[in-house]
Coordinates of N, CA and C in Angstrom, one line a residue:
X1 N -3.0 -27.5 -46.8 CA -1.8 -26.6 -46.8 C -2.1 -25.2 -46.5
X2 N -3.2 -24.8 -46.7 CA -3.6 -23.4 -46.9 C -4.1 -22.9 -45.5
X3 N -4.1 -23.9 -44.7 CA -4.7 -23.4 -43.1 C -3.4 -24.0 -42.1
X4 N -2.7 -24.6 -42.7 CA -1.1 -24.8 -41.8 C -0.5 -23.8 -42.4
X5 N -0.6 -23.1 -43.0 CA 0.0 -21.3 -43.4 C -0.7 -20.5 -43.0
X6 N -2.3 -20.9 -42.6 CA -2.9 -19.5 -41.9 C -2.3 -19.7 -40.1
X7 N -2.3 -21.2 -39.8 CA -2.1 -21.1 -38.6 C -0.6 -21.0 -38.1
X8 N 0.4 -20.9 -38.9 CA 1.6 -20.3 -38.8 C 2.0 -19.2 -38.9
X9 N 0.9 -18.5 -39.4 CA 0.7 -16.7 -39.8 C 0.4 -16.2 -38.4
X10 N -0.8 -16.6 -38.1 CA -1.7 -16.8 -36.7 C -0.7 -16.2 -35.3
X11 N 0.1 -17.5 -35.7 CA 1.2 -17.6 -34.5 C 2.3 -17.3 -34.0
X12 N 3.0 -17.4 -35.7 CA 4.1 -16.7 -35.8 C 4.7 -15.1 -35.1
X13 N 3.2 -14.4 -34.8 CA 3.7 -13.4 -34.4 C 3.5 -13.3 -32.5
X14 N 3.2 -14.6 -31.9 CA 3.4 -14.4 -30.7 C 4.5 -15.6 -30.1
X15 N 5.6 -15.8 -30.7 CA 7.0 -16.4 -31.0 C 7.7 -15.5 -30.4
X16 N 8.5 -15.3 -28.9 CA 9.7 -14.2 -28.6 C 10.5 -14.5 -29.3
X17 N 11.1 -13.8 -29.7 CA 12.8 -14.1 -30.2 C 14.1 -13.3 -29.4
X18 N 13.3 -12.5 -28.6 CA 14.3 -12.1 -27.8 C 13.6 -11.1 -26.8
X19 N 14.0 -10.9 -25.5 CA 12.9 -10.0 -25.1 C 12.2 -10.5 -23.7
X20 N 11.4 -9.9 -23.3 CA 10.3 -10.4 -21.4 C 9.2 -10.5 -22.3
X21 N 8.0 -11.4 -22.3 CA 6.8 -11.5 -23.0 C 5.9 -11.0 -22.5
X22 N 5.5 -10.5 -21.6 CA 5.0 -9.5 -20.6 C 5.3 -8.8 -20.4
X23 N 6.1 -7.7 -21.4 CA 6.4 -6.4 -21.9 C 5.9 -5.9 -23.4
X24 N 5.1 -5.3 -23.3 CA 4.8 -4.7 -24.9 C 5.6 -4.0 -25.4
X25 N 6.2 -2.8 -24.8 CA 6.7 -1.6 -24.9 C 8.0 -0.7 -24.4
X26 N 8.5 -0.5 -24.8 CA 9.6 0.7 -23.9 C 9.8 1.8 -24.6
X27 N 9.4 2.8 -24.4 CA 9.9 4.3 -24.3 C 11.3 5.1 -23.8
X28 N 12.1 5.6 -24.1 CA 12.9 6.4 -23.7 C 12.5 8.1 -23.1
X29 N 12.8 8.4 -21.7 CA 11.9 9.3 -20.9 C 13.1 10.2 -20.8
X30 N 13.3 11.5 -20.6 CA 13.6 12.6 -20.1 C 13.5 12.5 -18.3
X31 N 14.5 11.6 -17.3 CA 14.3 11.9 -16.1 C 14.2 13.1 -15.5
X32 N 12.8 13.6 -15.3 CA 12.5 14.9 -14.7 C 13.7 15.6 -13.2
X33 N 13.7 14.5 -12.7 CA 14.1 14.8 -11.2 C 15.3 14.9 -11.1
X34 N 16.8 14.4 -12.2 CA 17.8 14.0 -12.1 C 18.0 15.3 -13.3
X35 N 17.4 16.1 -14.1 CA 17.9 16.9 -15.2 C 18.0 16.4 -16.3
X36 N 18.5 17.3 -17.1 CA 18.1 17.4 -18.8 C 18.9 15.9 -19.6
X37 N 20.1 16.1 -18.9 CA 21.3 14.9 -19.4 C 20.7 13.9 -18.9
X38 N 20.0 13.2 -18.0 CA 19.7 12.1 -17.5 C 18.7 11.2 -18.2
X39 N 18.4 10.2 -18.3 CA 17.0 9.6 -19.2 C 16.6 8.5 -18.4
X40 N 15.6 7.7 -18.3 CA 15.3 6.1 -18.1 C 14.4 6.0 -19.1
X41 N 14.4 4.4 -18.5 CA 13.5 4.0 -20.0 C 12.0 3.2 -18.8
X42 N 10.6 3.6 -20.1 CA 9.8 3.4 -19.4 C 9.2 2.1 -20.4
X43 N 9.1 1.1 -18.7 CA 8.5 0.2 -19.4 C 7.4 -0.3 -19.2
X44 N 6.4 -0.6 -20.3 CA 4.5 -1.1 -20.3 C 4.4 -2.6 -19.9
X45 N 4.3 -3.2 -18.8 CA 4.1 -4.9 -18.5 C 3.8 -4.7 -17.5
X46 N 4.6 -6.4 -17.4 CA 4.7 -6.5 -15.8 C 6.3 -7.5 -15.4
X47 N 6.6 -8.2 -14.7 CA 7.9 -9.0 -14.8 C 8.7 -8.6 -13.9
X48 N 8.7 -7.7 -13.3 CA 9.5 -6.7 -12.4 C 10.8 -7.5 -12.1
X49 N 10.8 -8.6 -11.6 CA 11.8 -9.6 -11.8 C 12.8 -10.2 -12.8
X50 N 12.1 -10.2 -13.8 CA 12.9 -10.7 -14.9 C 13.4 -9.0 -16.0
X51 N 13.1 -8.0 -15.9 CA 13.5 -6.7 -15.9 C 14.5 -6.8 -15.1
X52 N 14.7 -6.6 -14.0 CA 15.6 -6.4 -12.8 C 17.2 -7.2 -13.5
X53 N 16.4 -8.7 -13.7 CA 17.5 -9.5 -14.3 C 18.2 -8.9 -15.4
X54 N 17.5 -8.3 -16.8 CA 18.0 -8.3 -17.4 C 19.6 -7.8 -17.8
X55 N 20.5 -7.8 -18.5 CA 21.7 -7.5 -18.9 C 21.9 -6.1 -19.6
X56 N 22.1 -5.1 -18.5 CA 22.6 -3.7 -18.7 C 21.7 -3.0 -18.0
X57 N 20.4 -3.3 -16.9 CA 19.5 -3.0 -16.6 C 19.8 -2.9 -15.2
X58 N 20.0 -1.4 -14.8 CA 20.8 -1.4 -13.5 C 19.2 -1.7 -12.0
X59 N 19.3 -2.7 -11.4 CA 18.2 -3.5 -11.1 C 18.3 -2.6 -9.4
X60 N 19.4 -1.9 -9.4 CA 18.9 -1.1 -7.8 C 18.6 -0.1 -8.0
X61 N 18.1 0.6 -9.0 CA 17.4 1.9 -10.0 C 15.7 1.5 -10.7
X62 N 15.4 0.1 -10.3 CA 14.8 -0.2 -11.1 C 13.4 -0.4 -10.2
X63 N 12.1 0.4 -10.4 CA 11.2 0.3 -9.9 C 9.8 0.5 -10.3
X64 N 9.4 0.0 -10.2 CA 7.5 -0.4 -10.5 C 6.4 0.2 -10.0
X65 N 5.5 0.4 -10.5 CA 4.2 1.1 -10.1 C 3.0 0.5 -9.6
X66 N 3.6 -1.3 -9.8 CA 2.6 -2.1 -9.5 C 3.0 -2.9 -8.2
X67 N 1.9 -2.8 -7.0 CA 2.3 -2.9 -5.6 C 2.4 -4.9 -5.5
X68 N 1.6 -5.1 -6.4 CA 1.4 -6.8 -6.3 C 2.7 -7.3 -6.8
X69 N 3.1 -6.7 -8.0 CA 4.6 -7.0 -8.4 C 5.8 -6.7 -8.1
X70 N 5.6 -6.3 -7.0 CA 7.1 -5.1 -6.1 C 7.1 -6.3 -4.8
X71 N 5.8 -6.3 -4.1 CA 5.5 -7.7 -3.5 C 5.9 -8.7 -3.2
X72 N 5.8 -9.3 -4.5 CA 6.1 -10.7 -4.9 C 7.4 -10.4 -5.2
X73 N 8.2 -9.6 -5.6 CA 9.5 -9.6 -6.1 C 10.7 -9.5 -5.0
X74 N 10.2 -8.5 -4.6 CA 11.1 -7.4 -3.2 C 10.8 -7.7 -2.1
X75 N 9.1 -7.9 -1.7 CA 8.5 -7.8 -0.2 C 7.7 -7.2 0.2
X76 N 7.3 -7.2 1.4 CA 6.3 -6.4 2.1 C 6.5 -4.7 1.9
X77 N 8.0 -4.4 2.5 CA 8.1 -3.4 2.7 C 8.7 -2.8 1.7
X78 N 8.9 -3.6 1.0 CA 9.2 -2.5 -0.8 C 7.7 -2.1 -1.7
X79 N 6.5 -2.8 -1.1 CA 5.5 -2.8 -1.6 C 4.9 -1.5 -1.0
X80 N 5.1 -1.6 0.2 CA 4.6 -0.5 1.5 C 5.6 0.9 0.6
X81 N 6.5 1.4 0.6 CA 7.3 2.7 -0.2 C 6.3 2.5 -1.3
X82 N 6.3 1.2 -2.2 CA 5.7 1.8 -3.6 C 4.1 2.7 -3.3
X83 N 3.4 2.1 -2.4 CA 2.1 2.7 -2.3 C 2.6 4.5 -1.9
X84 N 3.1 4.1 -0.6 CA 3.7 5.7 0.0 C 3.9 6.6 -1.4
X85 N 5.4 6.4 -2.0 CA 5.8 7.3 -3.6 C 4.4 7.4 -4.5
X86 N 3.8 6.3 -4.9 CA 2.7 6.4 -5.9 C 1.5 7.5 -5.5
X87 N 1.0 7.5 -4.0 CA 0.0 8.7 -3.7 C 0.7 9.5 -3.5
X88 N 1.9 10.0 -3.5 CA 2.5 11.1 -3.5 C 2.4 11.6 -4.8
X89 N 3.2 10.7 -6.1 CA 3.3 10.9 -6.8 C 1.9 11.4 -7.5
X90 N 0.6 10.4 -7.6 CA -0.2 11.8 -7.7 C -1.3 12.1 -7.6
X91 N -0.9 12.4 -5.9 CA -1.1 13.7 -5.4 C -0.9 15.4 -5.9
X92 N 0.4 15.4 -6.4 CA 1.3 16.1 -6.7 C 1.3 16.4 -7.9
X93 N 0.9 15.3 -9.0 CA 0.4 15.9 -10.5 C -1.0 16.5 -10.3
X94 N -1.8 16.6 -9.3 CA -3.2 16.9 -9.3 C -3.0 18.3 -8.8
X95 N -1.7 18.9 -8.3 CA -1.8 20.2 -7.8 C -2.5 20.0 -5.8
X96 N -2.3 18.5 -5.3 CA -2.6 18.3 -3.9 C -1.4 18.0 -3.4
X97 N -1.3 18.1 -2.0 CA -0.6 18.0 -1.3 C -0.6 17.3 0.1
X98 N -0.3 16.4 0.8 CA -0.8 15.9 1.7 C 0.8 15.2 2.5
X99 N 0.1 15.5 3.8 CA 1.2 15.2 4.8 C 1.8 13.5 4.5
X100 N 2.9 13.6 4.5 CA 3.6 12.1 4.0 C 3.4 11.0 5.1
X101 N 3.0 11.9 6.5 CA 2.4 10.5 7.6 C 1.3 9.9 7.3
X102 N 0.6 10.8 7.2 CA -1.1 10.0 6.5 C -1.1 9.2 5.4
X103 N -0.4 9.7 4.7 CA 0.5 8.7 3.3 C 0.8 7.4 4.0
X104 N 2.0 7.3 4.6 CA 2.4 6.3 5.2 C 1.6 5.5 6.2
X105 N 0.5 6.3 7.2 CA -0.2 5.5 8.0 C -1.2 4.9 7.2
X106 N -1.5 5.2 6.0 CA -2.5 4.7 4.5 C -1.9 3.4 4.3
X107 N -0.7 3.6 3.9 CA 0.0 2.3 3.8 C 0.9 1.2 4.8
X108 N 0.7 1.9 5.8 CA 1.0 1.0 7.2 C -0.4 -0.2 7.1
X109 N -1.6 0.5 6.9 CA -2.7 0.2 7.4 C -3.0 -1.2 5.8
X110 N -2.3 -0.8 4.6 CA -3.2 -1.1 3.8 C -1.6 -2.9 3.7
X111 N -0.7 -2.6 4.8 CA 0.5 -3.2 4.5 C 0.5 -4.5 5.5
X112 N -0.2 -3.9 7.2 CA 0.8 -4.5 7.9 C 0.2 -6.3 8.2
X113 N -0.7 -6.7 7.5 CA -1.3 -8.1 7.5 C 0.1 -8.9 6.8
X114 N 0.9 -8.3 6.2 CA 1.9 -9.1 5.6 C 1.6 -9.3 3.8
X115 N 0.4 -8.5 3.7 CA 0.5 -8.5 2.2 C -1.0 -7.7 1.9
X116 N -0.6 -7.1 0.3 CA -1.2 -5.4 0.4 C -2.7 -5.8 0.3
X117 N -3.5 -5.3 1.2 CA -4.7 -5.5 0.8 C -5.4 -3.7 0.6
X118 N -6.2 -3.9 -0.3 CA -6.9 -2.5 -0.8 C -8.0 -1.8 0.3
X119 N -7.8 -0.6 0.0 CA -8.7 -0.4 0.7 C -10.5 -0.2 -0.3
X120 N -10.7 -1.4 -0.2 CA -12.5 -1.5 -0.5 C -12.9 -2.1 -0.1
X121 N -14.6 -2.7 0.2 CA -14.6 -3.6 1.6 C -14.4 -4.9 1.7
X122 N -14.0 -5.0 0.1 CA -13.5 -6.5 0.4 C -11.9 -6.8 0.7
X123 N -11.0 -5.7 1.1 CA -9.6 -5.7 1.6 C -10.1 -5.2 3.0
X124 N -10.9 -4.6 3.2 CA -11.3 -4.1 4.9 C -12.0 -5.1 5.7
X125 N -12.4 -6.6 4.7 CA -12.9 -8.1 5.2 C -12.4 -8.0 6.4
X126 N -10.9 -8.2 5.6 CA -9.6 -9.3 6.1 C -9.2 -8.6 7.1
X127 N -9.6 -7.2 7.4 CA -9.1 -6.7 8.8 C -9.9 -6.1 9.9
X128 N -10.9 -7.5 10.1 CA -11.7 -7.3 11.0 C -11.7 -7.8 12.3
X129 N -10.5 -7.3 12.6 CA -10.0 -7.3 14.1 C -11.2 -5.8 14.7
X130 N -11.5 -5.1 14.0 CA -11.5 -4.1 14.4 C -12.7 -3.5 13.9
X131 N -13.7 -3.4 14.9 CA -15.1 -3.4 14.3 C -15.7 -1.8 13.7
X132 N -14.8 -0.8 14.8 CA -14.6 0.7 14.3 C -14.1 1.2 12.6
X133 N -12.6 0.0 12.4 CA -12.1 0.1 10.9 C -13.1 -0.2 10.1
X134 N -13.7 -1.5 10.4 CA -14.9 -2.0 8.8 C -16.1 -0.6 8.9
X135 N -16.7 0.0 10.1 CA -17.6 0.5 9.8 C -17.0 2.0 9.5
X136 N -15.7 2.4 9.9 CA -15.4 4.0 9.2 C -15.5 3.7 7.9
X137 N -16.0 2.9 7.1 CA -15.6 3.1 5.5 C -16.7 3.2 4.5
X138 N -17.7 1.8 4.5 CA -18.8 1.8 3.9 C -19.5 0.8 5.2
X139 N -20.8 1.2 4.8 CA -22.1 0.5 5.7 C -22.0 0.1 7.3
X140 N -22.0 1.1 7.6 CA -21.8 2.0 9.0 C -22.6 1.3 9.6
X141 N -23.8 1.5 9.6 CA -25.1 1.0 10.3 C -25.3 -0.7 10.9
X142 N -24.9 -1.1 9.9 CA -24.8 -2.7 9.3 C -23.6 -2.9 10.4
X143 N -22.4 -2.5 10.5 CA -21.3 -3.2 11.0 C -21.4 -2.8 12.5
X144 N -21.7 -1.9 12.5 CA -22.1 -1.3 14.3 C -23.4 -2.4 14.8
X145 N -24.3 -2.3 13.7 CA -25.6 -3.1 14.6 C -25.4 -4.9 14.8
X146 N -24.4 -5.3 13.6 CA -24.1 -6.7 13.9 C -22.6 -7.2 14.9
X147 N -22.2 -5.8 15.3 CA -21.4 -5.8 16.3 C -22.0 -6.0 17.6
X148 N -22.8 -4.8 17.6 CA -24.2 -5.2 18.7 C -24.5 -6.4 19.1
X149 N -25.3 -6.9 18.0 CA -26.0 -8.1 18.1 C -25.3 -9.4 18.5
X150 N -23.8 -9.7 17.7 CA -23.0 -10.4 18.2 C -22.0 -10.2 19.6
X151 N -22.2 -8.9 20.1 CA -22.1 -8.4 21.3 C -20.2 -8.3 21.5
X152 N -19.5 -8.3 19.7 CA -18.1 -7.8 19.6 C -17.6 -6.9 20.6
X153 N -16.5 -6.5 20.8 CA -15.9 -5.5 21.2 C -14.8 -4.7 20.5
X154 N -14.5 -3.9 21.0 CA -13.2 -3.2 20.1 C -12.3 -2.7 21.0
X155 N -10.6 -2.9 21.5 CA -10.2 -2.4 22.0 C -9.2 -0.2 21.9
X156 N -10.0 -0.2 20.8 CA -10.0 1.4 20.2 C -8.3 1.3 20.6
X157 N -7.3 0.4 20.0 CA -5.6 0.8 20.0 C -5.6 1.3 18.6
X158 N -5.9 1.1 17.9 CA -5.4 1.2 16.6 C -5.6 2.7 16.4
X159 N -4.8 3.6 15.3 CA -4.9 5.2 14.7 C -6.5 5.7 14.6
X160 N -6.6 4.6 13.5 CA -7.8 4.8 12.6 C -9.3 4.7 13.9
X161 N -9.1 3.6 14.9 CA -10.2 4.1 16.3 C -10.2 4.8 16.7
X162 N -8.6 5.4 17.2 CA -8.7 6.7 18.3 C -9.1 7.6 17.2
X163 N -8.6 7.8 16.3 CA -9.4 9.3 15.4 C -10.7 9.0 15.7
X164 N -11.4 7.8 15.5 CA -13.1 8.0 15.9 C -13.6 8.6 16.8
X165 N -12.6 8.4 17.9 CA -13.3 9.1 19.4 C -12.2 10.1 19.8
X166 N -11.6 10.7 18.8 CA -10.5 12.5 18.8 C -10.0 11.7 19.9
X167 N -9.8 10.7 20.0 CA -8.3 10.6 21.5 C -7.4 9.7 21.1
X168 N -6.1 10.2 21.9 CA -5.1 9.6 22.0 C -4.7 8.0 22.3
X169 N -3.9 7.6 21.1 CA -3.5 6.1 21.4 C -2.5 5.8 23.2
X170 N -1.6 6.6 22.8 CA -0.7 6.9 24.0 C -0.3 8.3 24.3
X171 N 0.1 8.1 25.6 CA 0.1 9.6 26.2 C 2.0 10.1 26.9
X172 N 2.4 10.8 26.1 CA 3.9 10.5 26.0 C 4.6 11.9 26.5
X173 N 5.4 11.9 27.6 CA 6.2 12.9 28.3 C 7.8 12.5 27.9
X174 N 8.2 14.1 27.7 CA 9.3 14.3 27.8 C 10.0 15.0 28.9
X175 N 11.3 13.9 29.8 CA 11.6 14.7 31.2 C 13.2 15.0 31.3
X176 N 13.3 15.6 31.3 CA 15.3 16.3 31.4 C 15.2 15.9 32.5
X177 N 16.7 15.3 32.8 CA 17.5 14.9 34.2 C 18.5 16.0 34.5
X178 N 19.2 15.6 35.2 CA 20.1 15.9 35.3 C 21.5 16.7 34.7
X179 N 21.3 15.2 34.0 CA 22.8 14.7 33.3 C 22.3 15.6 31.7
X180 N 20.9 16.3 31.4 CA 20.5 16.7 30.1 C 20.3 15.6 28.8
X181 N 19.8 14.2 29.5 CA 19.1 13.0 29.2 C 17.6 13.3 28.8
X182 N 17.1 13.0 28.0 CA 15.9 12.8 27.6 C 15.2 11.6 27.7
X183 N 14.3 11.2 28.5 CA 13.7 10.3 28.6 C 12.3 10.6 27.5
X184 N 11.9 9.3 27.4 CA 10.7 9.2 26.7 C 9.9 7.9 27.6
X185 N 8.9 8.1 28.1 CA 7.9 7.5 29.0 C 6.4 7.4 28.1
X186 N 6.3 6.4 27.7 CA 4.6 6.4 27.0 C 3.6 5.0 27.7
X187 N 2.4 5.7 27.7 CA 1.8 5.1 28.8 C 0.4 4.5 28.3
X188 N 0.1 3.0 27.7 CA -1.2 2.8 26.9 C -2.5 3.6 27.6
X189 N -3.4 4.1 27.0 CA -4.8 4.5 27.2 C -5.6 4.3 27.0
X190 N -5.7 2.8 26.1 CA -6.5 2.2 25.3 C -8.1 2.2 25.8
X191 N -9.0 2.3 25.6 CA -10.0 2.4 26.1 C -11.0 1.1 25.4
X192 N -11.5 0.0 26.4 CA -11.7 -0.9 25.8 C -13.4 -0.7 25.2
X193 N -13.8 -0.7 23.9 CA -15.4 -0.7 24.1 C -16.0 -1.8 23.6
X194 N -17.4 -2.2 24.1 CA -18.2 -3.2 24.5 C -19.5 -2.9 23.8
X195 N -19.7 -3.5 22.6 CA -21.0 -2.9 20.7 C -22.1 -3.7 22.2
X196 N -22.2 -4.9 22.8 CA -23.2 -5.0 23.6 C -24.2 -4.3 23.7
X197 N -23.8 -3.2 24.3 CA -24.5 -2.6 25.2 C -25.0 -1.2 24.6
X198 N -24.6 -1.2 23.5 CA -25.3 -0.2 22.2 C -26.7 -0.9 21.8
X199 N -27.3 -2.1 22.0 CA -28.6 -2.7 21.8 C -29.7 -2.3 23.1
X200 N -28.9 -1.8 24.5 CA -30.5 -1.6 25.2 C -30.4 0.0 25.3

């Protein structure tokens, strides 16, 4: 009797009775950005979905800090904004400041496989199209010389190549007519390179 009362003790306390179970916590916040009358409520989990659901919980106001659960819930490109807002956001408690394209080309880059991969080298694996991206990050030496060896190439289209070699992806004029039309004319310059021939 005495251990079917410990083990009801035990358990009793992880029984919902009401509630997301993957929520510990909520706080009531002071919304900074909206003024003094405003509030939201901050909450400690995960569930982003079943929050969203809940009853009085206005779910097109409602957003997450976590990219894998914005993801899975919303999509690609609600995942892609959360990264963008999140190094903004802080950035910006740190007293830094940084141009919001480099923000976004961060998250273009960490987005556009169709699902968020990190930037460490085991998210920079998965995007080895591109033999310039694995080696701008870690083990430089290693990814150039087994490029080499395997005699890879790189077609240097991507941002993150052309900054390797300070040049331009495309090369883009603007021409008035006539009529006070703007045309936009952009012209690839891709420069193709060949790790080969880095071995003789």
């Amino acid at each position: 009797m005495y251990y079917v009362l410990q083990s009801l003790k035990d358990n009793l306390p992880k029984v919902v009775v009401q509630g997301i179970p993957e929520v510990s916590r909520a706080v009531i916040h002071i919304d900074e950005q909206t003024g003094k009358n405003k509030y939201k409520l901050l909450v400690e989990g995960d569930n982003l979905r079943s929050v969203m659901a809940t009853h009085g919980v206005n779910g097109n106001r409602t957003t997450s800090n976590n990219t894998y659960e914005v993801e899975k819930t919303l999509g690609i490109e609600a995942a892609r904004s959360t990264i963008i807002n999140e190094i903004q956001y802080t950035m910006v408690n740190h007293g830094m400041s940084i141009d919001r394209r480099h923000v976004m080309l961060l998250a273009d880059l960490m987005s556009y496989k169709g699902e968020i991969l990190g930037i460490t080298r085991f998210g920079l694996a998965k995007m080895k199209e591109s033999v310039l991206m694995l080696a701008s990050f870690e083990k430089t030496a290693d990814h150039l010389f087994d490029a080499a060896y395997f005699g890879q190439k790189d077609s240097v289209c991507g941002e993150f190549q052309a900054s390797s070699f300070n040049s331009r992806i495309t090369e883009i004029q603007l021409l008035d007519n006539k009529e006070n039309t703007v045309f936009l004319l952009s012209k690839n310059i891709c420069p193709f390179h060949d790790f080969s021939h880095s071995l003789h």
